[in-house]
CSV table of C-alpha atoms in Angstrom, one decimal:
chain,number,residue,atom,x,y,z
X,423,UNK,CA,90.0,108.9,107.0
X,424,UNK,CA,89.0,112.0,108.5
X,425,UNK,CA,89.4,115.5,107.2
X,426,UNK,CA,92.3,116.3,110.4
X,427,UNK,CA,94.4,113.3,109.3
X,428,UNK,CA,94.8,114.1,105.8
X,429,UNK,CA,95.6,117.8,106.6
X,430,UNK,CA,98.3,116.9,109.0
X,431,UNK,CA,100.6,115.5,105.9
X,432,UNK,CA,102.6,118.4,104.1
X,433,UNK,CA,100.8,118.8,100.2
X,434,UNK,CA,102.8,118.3,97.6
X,435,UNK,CA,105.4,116.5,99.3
X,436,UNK,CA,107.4,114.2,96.8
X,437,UNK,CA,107.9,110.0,97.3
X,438,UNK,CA,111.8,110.6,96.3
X,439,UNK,CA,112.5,112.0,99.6
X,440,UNK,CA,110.8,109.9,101.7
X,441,UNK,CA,110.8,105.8,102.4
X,442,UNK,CA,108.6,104.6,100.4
X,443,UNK,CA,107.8,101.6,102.1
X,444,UNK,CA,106.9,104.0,105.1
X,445,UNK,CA,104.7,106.4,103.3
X,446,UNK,CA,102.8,103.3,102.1
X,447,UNK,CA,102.7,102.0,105.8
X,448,UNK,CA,101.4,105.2,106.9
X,449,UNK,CA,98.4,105.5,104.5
X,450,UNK,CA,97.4,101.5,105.1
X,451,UNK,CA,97.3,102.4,109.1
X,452,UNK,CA,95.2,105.4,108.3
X,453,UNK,CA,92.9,103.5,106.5
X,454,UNK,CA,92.6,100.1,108.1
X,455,UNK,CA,91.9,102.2,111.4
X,456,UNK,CA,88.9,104.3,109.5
X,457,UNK,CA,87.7,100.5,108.2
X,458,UNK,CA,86.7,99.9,111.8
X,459,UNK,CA,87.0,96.4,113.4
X,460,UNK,CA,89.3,93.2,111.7
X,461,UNK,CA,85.7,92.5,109.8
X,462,UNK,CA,85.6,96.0,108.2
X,463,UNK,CA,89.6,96.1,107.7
X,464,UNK,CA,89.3,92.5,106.0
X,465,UNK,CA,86.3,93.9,103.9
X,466,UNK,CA,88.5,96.9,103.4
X,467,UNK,CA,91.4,94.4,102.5
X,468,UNK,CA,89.5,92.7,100.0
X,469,UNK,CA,88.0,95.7,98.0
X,470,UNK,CA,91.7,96.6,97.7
X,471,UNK,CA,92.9,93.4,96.6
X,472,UNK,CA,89.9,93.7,93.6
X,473,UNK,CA,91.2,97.4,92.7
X,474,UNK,CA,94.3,95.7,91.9
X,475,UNK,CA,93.9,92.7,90.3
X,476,UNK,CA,90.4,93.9,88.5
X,477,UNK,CA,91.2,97.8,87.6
X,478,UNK,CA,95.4,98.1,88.1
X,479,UNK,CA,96.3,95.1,86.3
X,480,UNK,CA,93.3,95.0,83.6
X,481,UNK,CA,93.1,97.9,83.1
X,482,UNK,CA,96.6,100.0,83.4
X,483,UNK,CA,95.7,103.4,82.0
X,484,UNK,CA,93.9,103.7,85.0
X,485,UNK,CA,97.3,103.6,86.6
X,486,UNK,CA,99.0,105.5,84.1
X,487,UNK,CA,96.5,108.3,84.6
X,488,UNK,CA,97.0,108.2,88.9
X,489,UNK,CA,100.7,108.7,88.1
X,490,UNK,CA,100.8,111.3,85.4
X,491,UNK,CA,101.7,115.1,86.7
X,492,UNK,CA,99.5,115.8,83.5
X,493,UNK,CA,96.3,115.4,85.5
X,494,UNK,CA,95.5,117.7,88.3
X,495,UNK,CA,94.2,116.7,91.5
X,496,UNK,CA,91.1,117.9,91.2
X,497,UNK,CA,90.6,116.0,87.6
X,498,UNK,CA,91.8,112.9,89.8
X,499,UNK,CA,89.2,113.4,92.5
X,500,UNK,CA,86.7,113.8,90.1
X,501,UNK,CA,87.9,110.7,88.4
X,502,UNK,CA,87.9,108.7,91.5
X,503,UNK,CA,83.9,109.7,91.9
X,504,UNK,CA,83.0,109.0,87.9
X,505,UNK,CA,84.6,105.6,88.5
X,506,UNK,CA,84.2,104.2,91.7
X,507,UNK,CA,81.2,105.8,93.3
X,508,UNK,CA,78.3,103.3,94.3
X,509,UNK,CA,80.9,100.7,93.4
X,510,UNK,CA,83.2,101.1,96.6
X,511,UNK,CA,83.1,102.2,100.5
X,512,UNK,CA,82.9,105.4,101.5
X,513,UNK,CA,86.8,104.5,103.5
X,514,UNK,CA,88.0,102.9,99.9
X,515,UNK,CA,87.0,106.1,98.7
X,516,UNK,CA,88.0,108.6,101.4
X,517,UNK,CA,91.7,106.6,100.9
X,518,UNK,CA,91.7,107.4,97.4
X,519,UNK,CA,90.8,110.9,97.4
X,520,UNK,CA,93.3,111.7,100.6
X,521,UNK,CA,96.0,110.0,98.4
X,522,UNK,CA,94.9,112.4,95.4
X,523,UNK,CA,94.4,115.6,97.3
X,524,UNK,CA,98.3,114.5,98.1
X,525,UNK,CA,99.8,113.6,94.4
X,526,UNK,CA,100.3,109.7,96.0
X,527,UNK,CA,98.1,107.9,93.8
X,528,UNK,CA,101.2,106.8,91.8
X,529,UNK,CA,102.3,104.4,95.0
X,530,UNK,CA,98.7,102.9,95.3
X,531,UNK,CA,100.1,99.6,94.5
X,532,UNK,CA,102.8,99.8,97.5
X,533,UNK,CA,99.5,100.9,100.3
X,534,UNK,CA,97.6,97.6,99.0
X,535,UNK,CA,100.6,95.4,99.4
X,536,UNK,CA,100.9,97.7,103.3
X,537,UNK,CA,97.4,97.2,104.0
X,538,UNK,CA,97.2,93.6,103.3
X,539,UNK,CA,100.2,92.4,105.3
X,540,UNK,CA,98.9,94.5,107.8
X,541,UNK,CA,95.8,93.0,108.2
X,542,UNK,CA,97.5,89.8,108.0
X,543,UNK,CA,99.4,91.0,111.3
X,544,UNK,CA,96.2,92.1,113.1
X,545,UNK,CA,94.4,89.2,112.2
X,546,UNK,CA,96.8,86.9,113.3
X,547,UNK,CA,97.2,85.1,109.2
X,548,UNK,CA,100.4,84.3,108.0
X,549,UNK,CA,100.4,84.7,104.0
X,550,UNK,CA,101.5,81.0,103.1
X,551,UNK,CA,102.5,79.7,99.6
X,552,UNK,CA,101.8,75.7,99.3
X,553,UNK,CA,103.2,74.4,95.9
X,554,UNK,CA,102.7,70.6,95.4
X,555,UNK,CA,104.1,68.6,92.2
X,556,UNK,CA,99.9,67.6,92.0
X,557,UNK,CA,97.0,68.7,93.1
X,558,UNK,CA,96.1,67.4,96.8
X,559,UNK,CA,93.0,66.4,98.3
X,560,UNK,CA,91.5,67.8,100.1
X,561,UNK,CA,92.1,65.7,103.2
X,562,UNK,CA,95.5,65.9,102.9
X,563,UNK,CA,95.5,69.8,102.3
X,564,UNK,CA,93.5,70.1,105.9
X,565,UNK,CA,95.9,68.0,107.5
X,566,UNK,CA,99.0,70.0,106.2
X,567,UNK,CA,97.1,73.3,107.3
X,568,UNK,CA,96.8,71.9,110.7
X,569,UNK,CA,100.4,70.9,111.1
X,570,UNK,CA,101.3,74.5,109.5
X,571,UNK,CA,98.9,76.2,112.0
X,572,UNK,CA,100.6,74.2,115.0
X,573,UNK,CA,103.9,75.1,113.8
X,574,UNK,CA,103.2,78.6,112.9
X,575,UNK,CA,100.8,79.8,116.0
X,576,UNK,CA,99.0,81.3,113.5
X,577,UNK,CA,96.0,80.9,111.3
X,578,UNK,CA,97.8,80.3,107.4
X,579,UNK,CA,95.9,82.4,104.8
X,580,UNK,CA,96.9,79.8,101.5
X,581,UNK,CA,98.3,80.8,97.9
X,582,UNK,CA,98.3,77.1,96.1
X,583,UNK,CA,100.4,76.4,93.3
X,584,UNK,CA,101.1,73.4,91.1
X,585,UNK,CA,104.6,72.7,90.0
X,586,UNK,CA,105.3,69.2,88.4
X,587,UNK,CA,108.9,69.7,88.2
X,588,UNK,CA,108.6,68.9,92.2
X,589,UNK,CA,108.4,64.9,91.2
X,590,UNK,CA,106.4,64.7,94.5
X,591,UNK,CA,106.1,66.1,98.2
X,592,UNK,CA,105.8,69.9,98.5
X,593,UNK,CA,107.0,73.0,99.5
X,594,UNK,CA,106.2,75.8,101.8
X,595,UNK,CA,107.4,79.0,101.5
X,596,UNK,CA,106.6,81.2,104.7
X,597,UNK,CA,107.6,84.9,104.4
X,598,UNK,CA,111.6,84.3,103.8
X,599,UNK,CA,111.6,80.9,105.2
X,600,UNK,CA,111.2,77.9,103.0
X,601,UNK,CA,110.5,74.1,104.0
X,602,UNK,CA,111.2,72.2,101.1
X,603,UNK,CA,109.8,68.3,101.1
X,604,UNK,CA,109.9,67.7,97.8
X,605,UNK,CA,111.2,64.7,95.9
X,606,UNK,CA,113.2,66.8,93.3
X,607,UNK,CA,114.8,68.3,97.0
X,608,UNK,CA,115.7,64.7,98.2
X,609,UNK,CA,117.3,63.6,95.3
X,610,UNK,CA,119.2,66.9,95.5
X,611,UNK,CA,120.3,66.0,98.3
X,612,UNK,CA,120.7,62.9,98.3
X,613,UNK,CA,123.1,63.9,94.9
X,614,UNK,CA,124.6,66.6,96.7
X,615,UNK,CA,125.3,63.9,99.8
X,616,UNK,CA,126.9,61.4,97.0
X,617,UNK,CA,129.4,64.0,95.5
X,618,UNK,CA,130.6,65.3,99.1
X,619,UNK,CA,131.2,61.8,100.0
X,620,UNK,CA,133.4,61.5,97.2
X,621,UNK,CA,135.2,64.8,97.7
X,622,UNK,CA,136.0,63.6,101.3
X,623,UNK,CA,137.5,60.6,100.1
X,624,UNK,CA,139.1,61.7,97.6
X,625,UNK,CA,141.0,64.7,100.4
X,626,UNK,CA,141.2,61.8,102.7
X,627,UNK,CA,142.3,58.7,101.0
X,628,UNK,CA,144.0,59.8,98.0
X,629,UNK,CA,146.0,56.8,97.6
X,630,UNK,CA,142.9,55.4,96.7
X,631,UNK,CA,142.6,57.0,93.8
X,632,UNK,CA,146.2,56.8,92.5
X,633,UNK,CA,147.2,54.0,90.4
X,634,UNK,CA,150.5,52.2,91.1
């Protein structure tokens, strides 16, 4: 991020009056585009997917602390040197300190989610969620991916999950769409197909149902 970019965003300015999901947008542009090509923005990607799950999650004073309005900026930047110096890029650490020098550290979580979906768009992934009632082989995983990849014009970047309350089949959950092929589904439906069959006949033969 360079030194003009970070000065061109009012200081002080408060998340409460602005769209959040925007403000995170803005600072996952800014620094994808310092990260350089889609190799350096996935390497960026990745770094920030480890400051989540290894540092925010673990560890969530760390979080606490980038929130407070106890802790100056300054004490932040100096925080973000102590701690992640030698450990990080130069562009994850030019991110954090812009977002310090700014009071945004407390909607760090928000940029990661920003940056990675971006990345995702630029990269042409699709974040894909493949839950199976059993673990697949791997042969069959492949030749799911490659009908997903078909379908999707895209290359699928794969969350697995098992769930044994599936009976069998799978599921595949794409963004907000859902394909559901799993036996638990088919014998929903195949429930829900006997009870409307019923309710039909019962609206269109009630005789049927009447004793003499």
């Amino acid at each position: 991020m360079t030194k003009a970019a970070s000065q061109s965003e009012p200081h002080h300015d408060t998340v409460f009056d602005v769209d959040l999901e925007r403000l995170a947008g803005i600072y996952a542009h800014a620094a994808l585009d310092a990260a350089g090509d889609l190799a350096g923005q996935g390497a960026l990607v990745e770094e920030l997917q480890s400051l989540l799950v290894d540092v925010l999650d673990r560890q969530p004073q760390f979080e606490e602390l980038f929130r407070s309005g106890l802790v100056s900026e300054d004490e932040k930047t100096a925080m973000i040197d102590r701690v992640f110096r030698g450990r990080g890029s130069q562009t994850l650490l030019s991110m954090l300190k812009v977002m310090a020098a700014h009071g945004r550290l407390g909607i760090l979580r928000n940029v990661i989610k920003a940056a990675r979906d971006l990345w995702h768009v630029r990269s042409g992934r699709l974040r894909v969620e493949l839950t199976t009632a059993s673990p697949v082989e791997s042969s069959l995983e492949s030749e799911l991916l490659g009908s997903l990849r078909a379908l999707l014009g895209a290359e699928p970047e794969v969350t697995r999950r098992v769930n044994p309350d599936l009976l069998a089949g799978f599921v595949v959950r794409v963004g907000d769409r859902v394909y559901d092929a799993s036996a638990r589904n088919r014998l929903e439906l195949a429930r829900q197909d006997m009870i409307d069959r019923a309710v039909e006949a019962i609206h269109t033969r009630p005789q049927t149902f009447v004793s003499p």
